[in-house]
Amino acid sequence: MLTSIIIPTLNHWEYTKQCLESIRKFTNTPYEIIVVDNGSNDETVASLRAMNDVLLVENEGNRGFPAACNQGMAVAHGDQLLILNNDVIVSYRWLDNLLHCLYADCRHGAVGPVSNAVSGIQFRPQPYQTIEEYHNFTQDHNHSNPEQWITTLRLVGFCLLIRRDIYNEIGSFDERFGKGTYEDDDYSLRIRRAGYKLIVAADTYVHHFGSVTNRIDPEYRNVLVTNQQKFIEKWGVDPFYSLWLREDLAALVPKVDRVLDVGCACGGLGLTLKNKGISYVAGIELDKNAAIDAQSVLDQVWIGDAGKIQLPFPNQWFDAMVFADVIEHVAQPQHMLKNLLPYLKENGYLIVSIPNVGHLEILHGLLQGTWTYQNAGILDRTHLRFYTLEEIARLFEQVGVAIEFIGMVQDSTPELEALLRELEALTVRLSLKSFGPPFIERCRTVQYYLRARKLSQGASL
């Protein structure tokens, strides 16, 4: 089987050269190399023209990453297509492993490796200092292992292997994304909505210098914002908020049988739970566009208001319920919890993440007379309720839930720390008491991660 390796380039020949050399040295299965150049003005084009094993497509100017990928795929002869950034160095068994993963299951539509410079679940720390050490590391690491294959919502296009039949069905990259960014999120979503899976082959590690071409472009940040908005306009969901797997919160969920993810978005948290071995994960989502996406990865998804929805299950059906950044968006949280908690087993788990309005930055603003809503964060303009730890505990007590674990995501600055010392001294002078961790720890906390248990009838807090 032939793999077409498609590499868009724009200058930086020193990286492209290393990339090509690594392909030649470490690829044992049949392949062809197609380089699509987007108007390089260094030695890239002249050097590539002199190579007999490279099919070169030349553009007079920068047509953008998606268009370059499409040009390469249009002339490719391979049974599978591999999009590769020019600043990637591959290593031992890289392609063999990816191919094994891709064809191990007919539902696998695309696969990608892990790396040192990539976003999301594909990121892994760099356990080496030099390229020589990198190859020594991969010689031990890069062995095919299905236990290290992880289903995901998105694959990053820095090294993306796609089946030919999937490409024929899905089509090319969407060129509305111009120079690039979010075209891989878009393609990932299209693959999943066609009924296929995206797999991270964590048994395969490649080195990525990290978006060399884009990193020096002063317009890159503007492109990110613009393309994020284009994605939202196309699909009706925000990839920044809706496509994350939330491994942080999933770590608090015990390995039980049945979990309900309330406000499941596109299903990232639920998918992470299924990757952990939880057999049944259902979701509730108010946003129809996100719910449609979640239906591709969760067992069941209901579209509607969690405060009103009636589920087709008997009482005490679920072992755990998860509310990931949900409660602050609900006008009547007590009503919502009372509607859903009957479906939770006695002593079942309630996992919640919620922003802390008692964070020092908010207190600092209040001292200056400000309460300014933002597009994200504690004062997100979509928040309807605001909570301190004491208020969360009071809400839980009202619905018969007892907190058993408090996790804290903390953030501060030297300026805020100076204020914190003054406020801490004031609480001592006034003998102020409060629930939970010490005052100074609560003030540093941006978000709480809570695990609670539903009390048995008749039990008290």
PDB file of N, CA and C in Angstrom, residues 297-329:
ATOM      1  N   VAL A 297     -20.184  10.277  19.667  1.00  0.00           N
ATOM      2  CA  VAL A 297     -19.211   9.646  20.570  1.00  0.00           C
ATOM      3  C   VAL A 297     -19.822   9.103  21.862  1.00  0.00           C
ATOM      4  N   LEU A 298     -20.994   9.593  22.268  1.00  0.00           N
ATOM      5  CA  LEU A 298     -21.615   9.116  23.497  1.00  0.00           C
ATOM      6  C   LEU A 298     -22.682   8.072  23.184  1.00  0.00           C
ATOM      7  N   ASP A 299     -23.104   7.350  24.213  1.00  0.00           N
ATOM      8  CA  ASP A 299     -24.082   6.284  24.010  1.00  0.00           C
ATOM      9  C   ASP A 299     -25.474   6.832  23.721  1.00  0.00           C
ATOM     10  N   GLN A 300     -25.871   7.868  24.431  1.00  0.00           N
ATOM     11  CA  GLN A 300     -27.140   8.541  24.186  1.00  0.00           C
ATOM     12  C   GLN A 300     -26.983  10.006  24.551  1.00  0.00           C
ATOM     13  N   VAL A 301     -27.669  10.870  23.811  1.00  0.00           N
ATOM     14  CA  VAL A 301     -27.649  12.301  24.106  1.00  0.00           C
ATOM     15  C   VAL A 301     -29.071  12.837  23.974  1.00  0.00           C
ATOM     16  N   TRP A 302     -29.506  13.579  24.996  1.00  0.00           N
ATOM     17  CA  TRP A 302     -30.809  14.228  24.947  1.00  0.00           C
ATOM     18  C   TRP A 302     -30.604  15.726  24.797  1.00  0.00           C
ATOM     19  N   ILE A 303     -31.381  16.323  23.908  1.00  0.00           N
ATOM     20  CA  ILE A 303     -31.306  17.760  23.661  1.00  0.00           C
ATOM     21  C   ILE A 303     -32.420  18.432  24.456  1.00  0.00           C
ATOM     22  N   GLY A 304     -32.038  19.313  25.366  1.00  0.00           N
ATOM     23  CA  GLY A 304     -33.066  19.991  26.134  1.00  0.00           C
ATOM     24  C   GLY A 304     -32.542  20.623  27.402  1.00  0.00           C
ATOM     25  N   ASP A 305     -33.448  21.212  28.153  1.00  0.00           N
ATOM     26  CA  ASP A 305     -33.160  21.903  29.410  1.00  0.00           C
ATOM     27  C   ASP A 305     -33.030  20.871  30.524  1.00  0.00           C
ATOM     28  N   ALA A 306     -31.869  20.825  31.165  1.00  0.00           N
ATOM     29  CA  ALA A 306     -31.632  19.831  32.217  1.00  0.00           C
ATOM     30  C   ALA A 306     -32.558  20.019  33.411  1.00  0.00           C
ATOM     31  N   GLY A 307     -33.138  21.194  33.550  1.00  0.00           N
ATOM     32  CA  GLY A 307     -34.064  21.430  34.651  1.00  0.00           C
ATOM     33  C   GLY A 307     -35.463  20.912  34.383  1.00  0.00           C
ATOM     34  N   LYS A 308     -35.752  20.562  33.134  1.00  0.00           N
ATOM     35  CA  LYS A 308     -37.103  20.122  32.772  1.00  0.00           C
ATOM     36  C   LYS A 308     -37.138  18.718  32.184  1.00  0.00           C
ATOM     37  N   ILE A 309     -36.022  18.253  31.678  1.00  0.00           N
ATOM     38  CA  ILE A 309     -36.009  17.007  30.918  1.00  0.00           C
ATOM     39  C   ILE A 309     -36.377  15.814  31.793  1.00  0.00           C
ATOM     40  N   GLN A 310     -37.126  14.889  31.210  1.00  0.00           N
ATOM     41  CA  GLN A 310     -37.474  13.639  31.872  1.00  0.00           C
ATOM     42  C   GLN A 310     -36.762  12.508  31.136  1.00  0.00           C
ATOM     43  N   LEU A 311     -35.917  11.783  31.840  1.00  0.00           N
ATOM     44  CA  LEU A 311     -35.117  10.733  31.219  1.00  0.00           C
ATOM     45  C   LEU A 311     -35.853   9.394  31.263  1.00  0.00           C
ATOM     46  N   PRO A 312     -35.624   8.546  30.262  1.00  0.00           N
ATOM     47  CA  PRO A 312     -36.331   7.258  30.188  1.00  0.00           C
ATOM     48  C   PRO A 312     -35.685   6.178  31.052  1.00  0.00           C
ATOM     49  N   PHE A 313     -35.405   6.523  32.307  1.00  0.00           N
ATOM     50  CA  PHE A 313     -34.752   5.584  33.216  1.00  0.00           C
ATOM     51  C   PHE A 313     -35.484   5.567  34.552  1.00  0.00           C
ATOM     52  N   PRO A 314     -35.372   4.478  35.283  1.00  0.00           N
ATOM     53  CA  PRO A 314     -35.919   4.457  36.645  1.00  0.00           C
ATOM     54  C   PRO A 314     -35.044   5.293  37.581  1.00  0.00           C
ATOM     55  N   ASN A 315     -35.544   5.572  38.753  1.00  0.00           N
ATOM     56  CA  ASN A 315     -34.742   6.269  39.756  1.00  0.00           C
ATOM     57  C   ASN A 315     -33.503   5.449  40.116  1.00  0.00           C
ATOM     58  N   GLN A 316     -32.470   6.164  40.534  1.00  0.00           N
ATOM     59  CA  GLN A 316     -31.201   5.562  40.966  1.00  0.00           C
ATOM     60  C   GLN A 316     -30.572   4.701  39.853  1.00  0.00           C
ATOM     61  N   TRP A 317     -30.564   5.235  38.658  1.00  0.00           N
ATOM     62  CA  TRP A 317     -30.010   4.514  37.505  1.00  0.00           C
ATOM     63  C   TRP A 317     -28.520   4.785  37.332  1.00  0.00           C
ATOM     64  N   PHE A 318     -28.113   6.032  37.503  1.00  0.00           N
ATOM     65  CA  PHE A 318     -26.728   6.417  37.235  1.00  0.00           C
ATOM     66  C   PHE A 318     -25.862   6.286  38.488  1.00  0.00           C
ATOM     67  N   ASP A 319     -24.609   5.901  38.257  1.00  0.00           N
ATOM     68  CA  ASP A 319     -23.632   5.822  39.345  1.00  0.00           C
ATOM     69  C   ASP A 319     -22.991   7.175  39.624  1.00  0.00           C
ATOM     70  N   ALA A 320     -22.941   8.029  38.604  1.00  0.00           N
ATOM     71  CA  ALA A 320     -22.298   9.340  38.754  1.00  0.00           C
ATOM     72  C   ALA A 320     -22.920  10.322  37.776  1.00  0.00           C
ATOM     73  N   MET A 321     -22.912  11.582  38.154  1.00  0.00           N
ATOM     74  CA  MET A 321     -23.317  12.679  37.276  1.00  0.00           C
ATOM     75  C   MET A 321     -22.213  13.722  37.278  1.00  0.00           C
ATOM     76  N   VAL A 322     -21.974  14.307  36.116  1.00  0.00           N
ATOM     77  CA  VAL A 322     -20.917  15.303  35.975  1.00  0.00           C
ATOM     78  C   VAL A 322     -21.524  16.609  35.478  1.00  0.00           C
ATOM     79  N   PHE A 323     -21.141  17.703  36.119  1.00  0.00           N
ATOM     80  CA  PHE A 323     -21.558  19.045  35.722  1.00  0.00           C
ATOM     81  C   PHE A 323     -20.287  19.861  35.498  1.00  0.00           C
ATOM     82  N   ALA A 324     -19.797  19.891  34.283  1.00  0.00           N
ATOM     83  CA  ALA A 324     -18.543  20.586  33.963  1.00  0.00           C
ATOM     84  C   ALA A 324     -18.847  22.016  33.530  1.00  0.00           C
ATOM     85  N   ASP A 325     -18.616  22.966  34.417  1.00  0.00           N
ATOM     86  CA  ASP A 325     -18.864  24.382  34.119  1.00  0.00           C
ATOM     87  C   ASP A 325     -20.294  24.598  33.636  1.00  0.00           C
ATOM     88  N   VAL A 326     -21.235  24.055  34.382  1.00  0.00           N
ATOM     89  CA  VAL A 326     -22.649  24.108  34.005  1.00  0.00           C
ATOM     90  C   VAL A 326     -23.466  24.939  34.990  1.00  0.00           C
ATOM     91  N   ILE A 327     -23.267  24.710  36.280  1.00  0.00           N
ATOM     92  CA  ILE A 327     -24.169  25.269  37.291  1.00  0.00           C
ATOM     93  C   ILE A 327     -24.211  26.792  37.242  1.00  0.00           C
ATOM     94  N   GLU A 328     -23.083  27.425  36.906  1.00  0.00           N
ATOM     95  CA  GLU A 328     -23.054  28.888  36.853  1.00  0.00           C
ATOM     96  C   GLU A 328     -23.857  29.448  35.680  1.00  0.00           C
ATOM     97  N   HIS A 329     -24.232  28.585  34.735  1.00  0.00           N
ATOM     98  CA  HIS A 329     -25.018  29.013  33.577  1.00  0.00           C
ATOM     99  C   HIS A 329     -26.519  28.813  33.784  1.00  0.00           C
TER     100      HIS A 329
END
